[in-house]
Structure formats: structure tokens, C-alpha cells
């Protein structure tokens, strides 16, 4: 769990002191029915003893809301905000909120100090919920928000054991399908350019690549895997290195369209024809994929549906704070174009 400010009691600590469950404490602070008088008094004593201040519950009790949610981008490398993925998600989330009264706030968080400021901002009742995107494996922010009881939805997840509500695409399955397509074209020396491997999304796409090769009994050399950072520059550098180190490569699965576009530039500069010499597949199906030369075969993840689902789950958690955490994984689709 993430670190909390010393002296700031949590809902869980109140529950432990009162000898009840977290949901019972929430019902007491929200003055909900269905709690025995003796239990209610025990919770109220624990609240008083610990000095617990139920900011969000108090605002709800008074019938007041901020009517605002935050979309928080936690990418530490600010260059990544120029990548299409971020703008597509912002657009889809904004569209999903169009017919509501909820204002969308965009916030950038990349340091521990900024994380703490966001948590304090949320504790003050300025937003009703948070959506997080680009969360890396060791990021404590989802846990920090959970500790103060703020409804939170992740785009993607930090690991296979994620407990916070999230919406994700079938990254491993999409990668398996892409590599299976390359194998079906007769390609046998297939490389991959991964995303940053401290992100679970990149780990899943790498796992899908490996599983497809293993199922087909195809060769998988360590030298054929190069880590990128989802940017076009990293795809260009990775592909240039692969051409020099492994000239036998006849297929490439890049874990994002922007890295695939960079790989196409490097192949063109090296005089390699696509798809005749090297077939290339990306992942995302950004508009960029239809403007590369040749047009990019790619795995489409349903970004509009991801945005709509994130908003729906967040609004539901705002209405029913005790609803169980939910994990939603959406299907991907291989879109065939000229590069493979």
C-alpha cells in the first residue's frame, strides 16, 4: 500500500478499532440504515478516538458534490504526452461525460510531491473521483487514493494482482494474434519492440509475442527483443539496432503504432522493403496507422469503449461507494493493411 501522512487515520483503521468491516464504517458515516445501535456507537467511538475526518462522506451526507472528476496522467516522462494514445483517451473520456453535469479536470502527476498534493486536493472534496492512466508498476497513487476513500478507476493495471477497479484491453491476446498472423505469412525470424517493461501493458504484449512463438514451435532469440518506450524515436532506434545485430529479421511486432512507425522509418533508411523483406505490425490502431507508408497492419484496442467504460464505472462507484472493485478486459481486433 502507498504511504500515508502520519497521523491521518484511514477508514480501515476505524473499522479495525471498532471491530467491524469497512462497509459498516462507511454506512455509519453516511448515516445509512441497517446498522445496529450498539455497532453504530462503537464506530462513532472509534472515529472520535482516532480523529478520523470522513471528508468525502461528509460532503455526500450534506448532499453536496464537486461535480468534477480528474483524469490523471502519471507518466514520468513528459515527452510521452505528445503520443496519440493520450489524446485519444482524453477525447473518449470527454465524450463520455458530455451528457452529464460532471466537469473533467486534467492533471499531470510525476513526482511524490505531486502525488501527495493530488491526494490532499482530493481529500478536500474538490473532485468526486479520479481516473488514472499510464500507471507504472511501483506507483503508490492508486493505493493512496483508496486509503482516503476516493472512487478511482485505472486505465490498465500495475500487475496481474491489481485490486483497484480498472479497464484494460486484452493485450496478451492481441499480441498473440499479431504474431500468429506474421507466422501465417511464413515469417520465421520475428522480432519485437516492447514498451517500457515496468508497465504491465508492455509485459502482457511481450508475453503474447512469446506465447505465439512457443505455440508454433518457432525460434525466439533474446537478441530479437528490444525495449522501447512507446515513442516513435525509440521504435526507430530499436529497429536500427535490430537491422545491424540481426539482419535475418523478416517480421516485427511493435507494441505500439508510434514505435511501428519509427521502425518503418528505420527499415526504409536501411533499404528494406515492407512487407516484402520485413513485415511489420503495430498495436493501438491510432489514425497514424492509416498514414504510414505502407499503411500499418495493427491490433486495434477499443479506445472509445475504454473511455466510456472508465467513466461508467467511476460514476457507479461515486453513486455506490461500497460497490466491489471491478476488473474489465475488452477485446482487441487485428486490422489488416499493407505492412503485413
XYZ file of C-alpha atoms in Angstrom:
340
model
C 0.000 0.000 0.000
C 1.086 3.577 -0.527
C 2.475 5.677 2.275
C 0.049 7.931 4.074
C 0.643 11.111 6.009
C 1.493 10.367 9.669
C -1.481 10.986 11.952
C -4.092 10.681 9.203
C -6.364 7.762 10.190
C -7.947 5.612 7.498
C -11.351 4.015 7.161
C -9.694 0.629 7.672
C -8.149 1.755 10.984
C -11.544 2.906 12.228
C -13.019 -0.454 11.207
C -10.246 -2.364 12.997
C -10.622 -0.372 16.211
C -14.415 -0.753 16.193
C -14.182 -4.461 15.341
C -16.365 -4.144 12.226
C -15.960 -4.217 8.462
C -15.008 -1.277 6.242
C -18.516 -1.198 4.752
C -20.098 -0.835 8.177
C -17.958 2.219 8.925
C -18.972 3.741 5.592
C -22.668 3.155 6.381
C -22.273 4.819 9.766
C -20.522 7.934 8.446
C -23.173 8.163 5.700
C -25.950 7.697 8.289
C -27.297 4.730 6.343
C -29.906 2.328 7.697
C -29.245 -1.268 8.640
C -26.646 -0.747 11.404
C -27.390 -1.860 14.977
C -27.307 0.915 17.578
C -24.518 -0.791 19.532
C -22.427 -1.153 16.373
C -23.080 2.444 15.388
C -21.935 3.643 18.824
C -18.757 1.517 18.584
C -17.900 3.034 15.204
C -18.607 6.555 16.433
C -16.312 5.983 19.447
C -13.544 4.738 17.133
C -13.987 7.776 14.875
C -13.721 10.107 17.852
C -10.729 8.290 19.353
C -8.748 8.265 16.106
C -9.817 11.711 14.977
C -10.996 10.331 11.633
C -12.378 13.027 9.322
C -14.604 11.483 6.619
C -14.223 14.307 4.118
C -15.906 12.600 1.203
C -18.641 11.042 3.308
C -19.414 14.363 4.999
C -19.791 16.090 1.662
C -22.082 13.315 0.420
C -24.105 13.449 3.646
C -24.724 17.144 3.135
C -25.894 16.447 -0.417
C -23.026 18.387 -1.933
C -20.672 17.272 -4.661
C -17.894 18.882 -6.586
C -19.472 17.665 -9.854
C -15.950 17.180 -11.133
C -13.684 14.207 -11.807
C -9.970 14.184 -12.560
C -8.202 12.368 -15.369
C -4.684 11.986 -14.035
C -1.719 11.198 -16.261
C 1.092 9.711 -14.206
C 3.721 9.269 -16.924
C 7.106 10.432 -15.515
C 8.465 11.197 -18.989
C 6.560 14.284 -20.102
C 7.526 13.685 -23.743
C 5.019 10.843 -23.788
C 2.106 13.276 -23.590
C 2.701 14.037 -27.264
C 1.877 10.433 -28.190
C -1.564 9.763 -29.775
C -2.677 7.390 -27.022
C -3.120 10.212 -24.509
C -5.129 12.487 -26.788
C -7.377 9.606 -27.862
C -8.178 8.678 -24.262
C -8.812 12.311 -23.261
C -11.207 12.644 -26.194
C -13.075 9.408 -25.426
C -13.425 10.239 -21.708
C -14.571 13.766 -22.523
C -17.156 12.442 -24.984
C -18.471 10.005 -22.373
C -19.051 12.886 -19.923
C -20.737 15.171 -22.461
C -24.290 14.376 -21.369
C -23.543 14.634 -17.645
C -23.110 17.619 -15.348
C -19.625 16.447 -14.402
C -16.635 18.629 -15.244
C -13.447 16.883 -16.428
C -10.160 18.105 -14.941
C -6.841 17.070 -16.488
C -3.942 16.687 -14.073
C -0.319 15.691 -14.598
C 1.453 13.845 -11.781
C 5.031 12.603 -11.955
C 6.696 13.105 -8.535
C 5.962 12.027 -4.970
C 5.249 15.632 -4.028
C 2.706 15.918 -6.841
C 1.094 12.662 -5.734
C 0.687 13.979 -2.212
C -0.733 17.276 -3.495
C -3.300 15.395 -5.571
C -4.352 13.301 -2.566
C -4.738 16.428 -0.407
C -6.698 18.099 -3.208
C -8.996 15.087 -3.385
C -9.383 14.925 0.413
C -10.595 18.498 0.325
C -13.623 17.415 -1.693
C -12.640 19.220 -4.889
C -13.249 16.155 -7.069
C -15.693 13.268 -6.738
C -13.493 10.638 -8.396
C -10.275 10.002 -10.265
C -9.281 8.135 -13.426
C -5.600 7.223 -13.697
C -3.720 6.440 -16.890
C -0.155 5.320 -17.646
C 0.390 3.907 -14.156
C 3.751 2.148 -13.695
C 4.323 -0.952 -11.574
C 5.525 0.673 -8.351
C 3.209 3.710 -8.392
C 1.541 4.049 -4.970
C -1.013 6.662 -6.088
C -3.936 4.230 -6.584
C -3.413 2.926 -3.041
C -3.111 6.446 -1.634
C -6.440 7.401 -3.228
C -8.065 4.181 -1.983
C -6.926 4.975 1.559
C -8.849 8.246 1.564
C -11.921 6.535 0.102
C -11.949 8.298 -3.262
C -13.607 6.400 -6.152
C -10.767 5.505 -8.525
C -10.564 3.730 -11.896
C -7.325 2.777 -13.641
C -6.708 2.590 -17.358
C -4.692 -0.623 -17.416
C -3.207 -2.108 -14.258
C 0.037 -2.247 -12.345
C 0.197 -6.044 -12.178
C -1.856 -9.186 -12.547
C -2.825 -8.798 -8.870
C -4.355 -5.322 -9.200
C -7.172 -4.730 -6.706
C -8.328 -1.227 -7.700
C -11.038 -1.020 -10.360
C -9.531 -0.994 -13.859
C -10.392 -1.139 -17.547
C -7.892 -2.782 -19.863
C -7.566 -4.257 -23.349
C -6.638 -7.880 -23.971
C -3.000 -7.003 -24.530
C -1.582 -10.516 -24.413
C -4.289 -11.869 -26.701
C -3.849 -9.045 -29.189
C -0.099 -9.630 -29.334
C -0.578 -13.385 -29.801
C -2.888 -12.739 -32.726
C -0.458 -10.320 -34.340
C 2.491 -12.700 -34.130
C 0.342 -15.640 -35.262
C -0.520 -13.591 -38.363
C 3.171 -12.994 -39.086
C 3.836 -16.717 -38.701
C 0.926 -17.440 -41.041
C 2.614 -15.257 -43.656
C 5.627 -17.564 -43.479
C 7.820 -15.266 -41.377
C 10.163 -17.187 -39.112
C 12.617 -14.611 -37.722
C 10.219 -12.349 -35.853
C 11.441 -9.584 -33.557
C 9.511 -7.461 -31.088
C 9.926 -3.879 -29.885
C 8.370 -3.728 -26.427
C 7.067 -0.859 -24.367
C 8.752 0.053 -21.054
C 8.818 -3.196 -19.104
C 7.997 -1.580 -15.769
C 4.469 -1.255 -17.173
C 2.170 -4.279 -17.076
C 0.747 -3.454 -20.508
C 4.207 -3.884 -22.037
C 4.779 -7.115 -20.105
C 1.481 -8.523 -21.394
C 2.247 -7.684 -25.024
C 5.683 -9.269 -24.674
C 4.093 -12.353 -23.122
C 1.679 -12.634 -26.043
C 4.586 -12.434 -28.513
C 6.439 -15.212 -26.699
C 3.366 -17.409 -26.362
C 2.609 -17.207 -30.097
C 6.144 -18.262 -30.984
C 6.112 -21.064 -28.432
C 2.776 -22.434 -29.637
C 4.075 -22.515 -33.204
C 7.412 -24.055 -32.233
C 9.129 -21.028 -33.774
C 12.528 -19.705 -32.766
C 12.718 -16.960 -30.170
C 16.158 -15.445 -29.746
C 16.801 -12.977 -26.885
C 18.520 -10.668 -29.384
C 15.207 -10.278 -31.196
C 13.576 -8.479 -28.242
C 14.348 -4.774 -27.779
C 12.769 -2.482 -25.195
C 11.322 0.854 -26.312
C 9.223 3.494 -24.558
C 6.169 3.676 -26.876
C 7.640 6.659 -28.778
C 8.492 6.819 -32.487
C 12.118 7.650 -31.680
C 12.500 4.520 -29.593
C 10.990 2.414 -32.379
C 13.402 3.938 -34.869
C 16.412 3.267 -32.655
C 15.300 -0.248 -31.781
C 14.745 -1.182 -35.423
C 18.094 0.268 -36.494
C 19.780 -1.858 -33.829
C 17.893 -4.974 -34.925
C 18.906 -4.470 -38.567
C 22.550 -4.246 -37.546
C 22.503 -7.025 -34.976
C 20.028 -9.439 -36.578
C 19.859 -8.869 -40.341
C 17.871 -12.105 -40.721
C 14.749 -10.496 -39.225
C 11.767 -10.860 -41.569
C 8.949 -9.808 -39.234
C 8.473 -7.245 -36.431
C 5.756 -6.879 -33.835
C 5.956 -3.394 -32.284
C 3.968 -2.861 -29.078
C 2.570 0.490 -30.261
C 1.749 2.156 -33.571
C 4.139 5.011 -32.877
C 7.046 2.596 -32.366
C 5.975 0.718 -35.503
C 6.039 3.990 -37.454
C 9.569 4.613 -36.207
C 10.525 1.070 -37.234
C 9.198 1.715 -40.750
C 11.436 4.791 -41.000
C 14.490 2.762 -39.982
C 13.686 -0.037 -42.427
C 13.249 2.453 -45.248
C 16.564 4.119 -44.387
C 18.257 0.714 -44.492
C 16.786 -0.148 -47.898
C 14.486 -2.876 -46.536
C 11.130 -3.204 -48.274
C 7.923 -3.538 -46.240
C 6.313 -6.026 -46.341
C 8.399 -7.847 -48.961
C 11.568 -8.051 -46.863
C 10.192 -7.341 -43.395
C 6.531 -7.430 -42.342
C 5.559 -5.010 -39.554
C 2.595 -4.981 -37.168
C 1.812 -2.341 -34.553
C -0.647 -2.080 -31.670
C -3.391 0.523 -30.973
C -4.873 1.471 -34.376
C -4.343 5.186 -33.994
C -5.218 7.396 -37.008
C -1.442 7.401 -37.595
C -1.703 3.778 -38.780
C -3.560 4.856 -41.916
C -0.958 7.461 -42.865
C 2.272 5.458 -42.752
C 3.893 4.122 -45.921
C 2.733 1.417 -46.306
C -0.397 1.649 -44.181
C 0.104 -0.173 -40.914
C -1.361 -3.531 -40.010
C -2.116 -3.215 -36.311
C -4.009 -4.506 -33.294
C -6.963 -2.264 -32.559
C -7.724 -1.659 -28.925
C -11.185 -0.101 -28.425
C -10.127 3.269 -27.014
C -13.594 4.813 -27.228
C -15.107 1.865 -25.377
C -12.274 2.011 -22.833
C -13.020 5.678 -22.141
C -16.779 5.097 -21.895
C -16.295 2.123 -19.581
C -13.921 4.024 -17.296
C -16.457 6.828 -16.949
C -19.342 4.418 -16.354
C -17.502 2.513 -13.631
C -16.349 5.717 -11.941
C -19.841 7.233 -11.892
C -21.211 3.979 -10.470
C -18.601 3.987 -7.702
C -19.413 7.612 -6.946
C -23.084 6.659 -6.503
C -22.373 3.430 -4.593
C -19.030 3.724 -2.766
C -19.340 0.187 -1.385
C -19.637 -1.478 -4.797
C -16.999 -4.171 -5.306
C -13.877 -3.324 -7.285
C -14.376 -4.384 -10.887
C -11.916 -5.542 -13.492
C -12.936 -5.176 -17.140
C -10.854 -6.510 -20.045
C -12.025 -5.585 -23.555
C -11.393 -7.490 -26.769
C -8.870 -6.397 -29.385
C -9.012 -6.862 -33.176
C -6.301 -7.343 -35.804
C -6.707 -4.776 -38.611
C -5.010 -5.825 -41.835
C -3.387 -3.186 -44.043
C -0.317 -3.031 -46.252
C 2.592 -3.563 -43.845
C 1.881 -7.237 -43.124
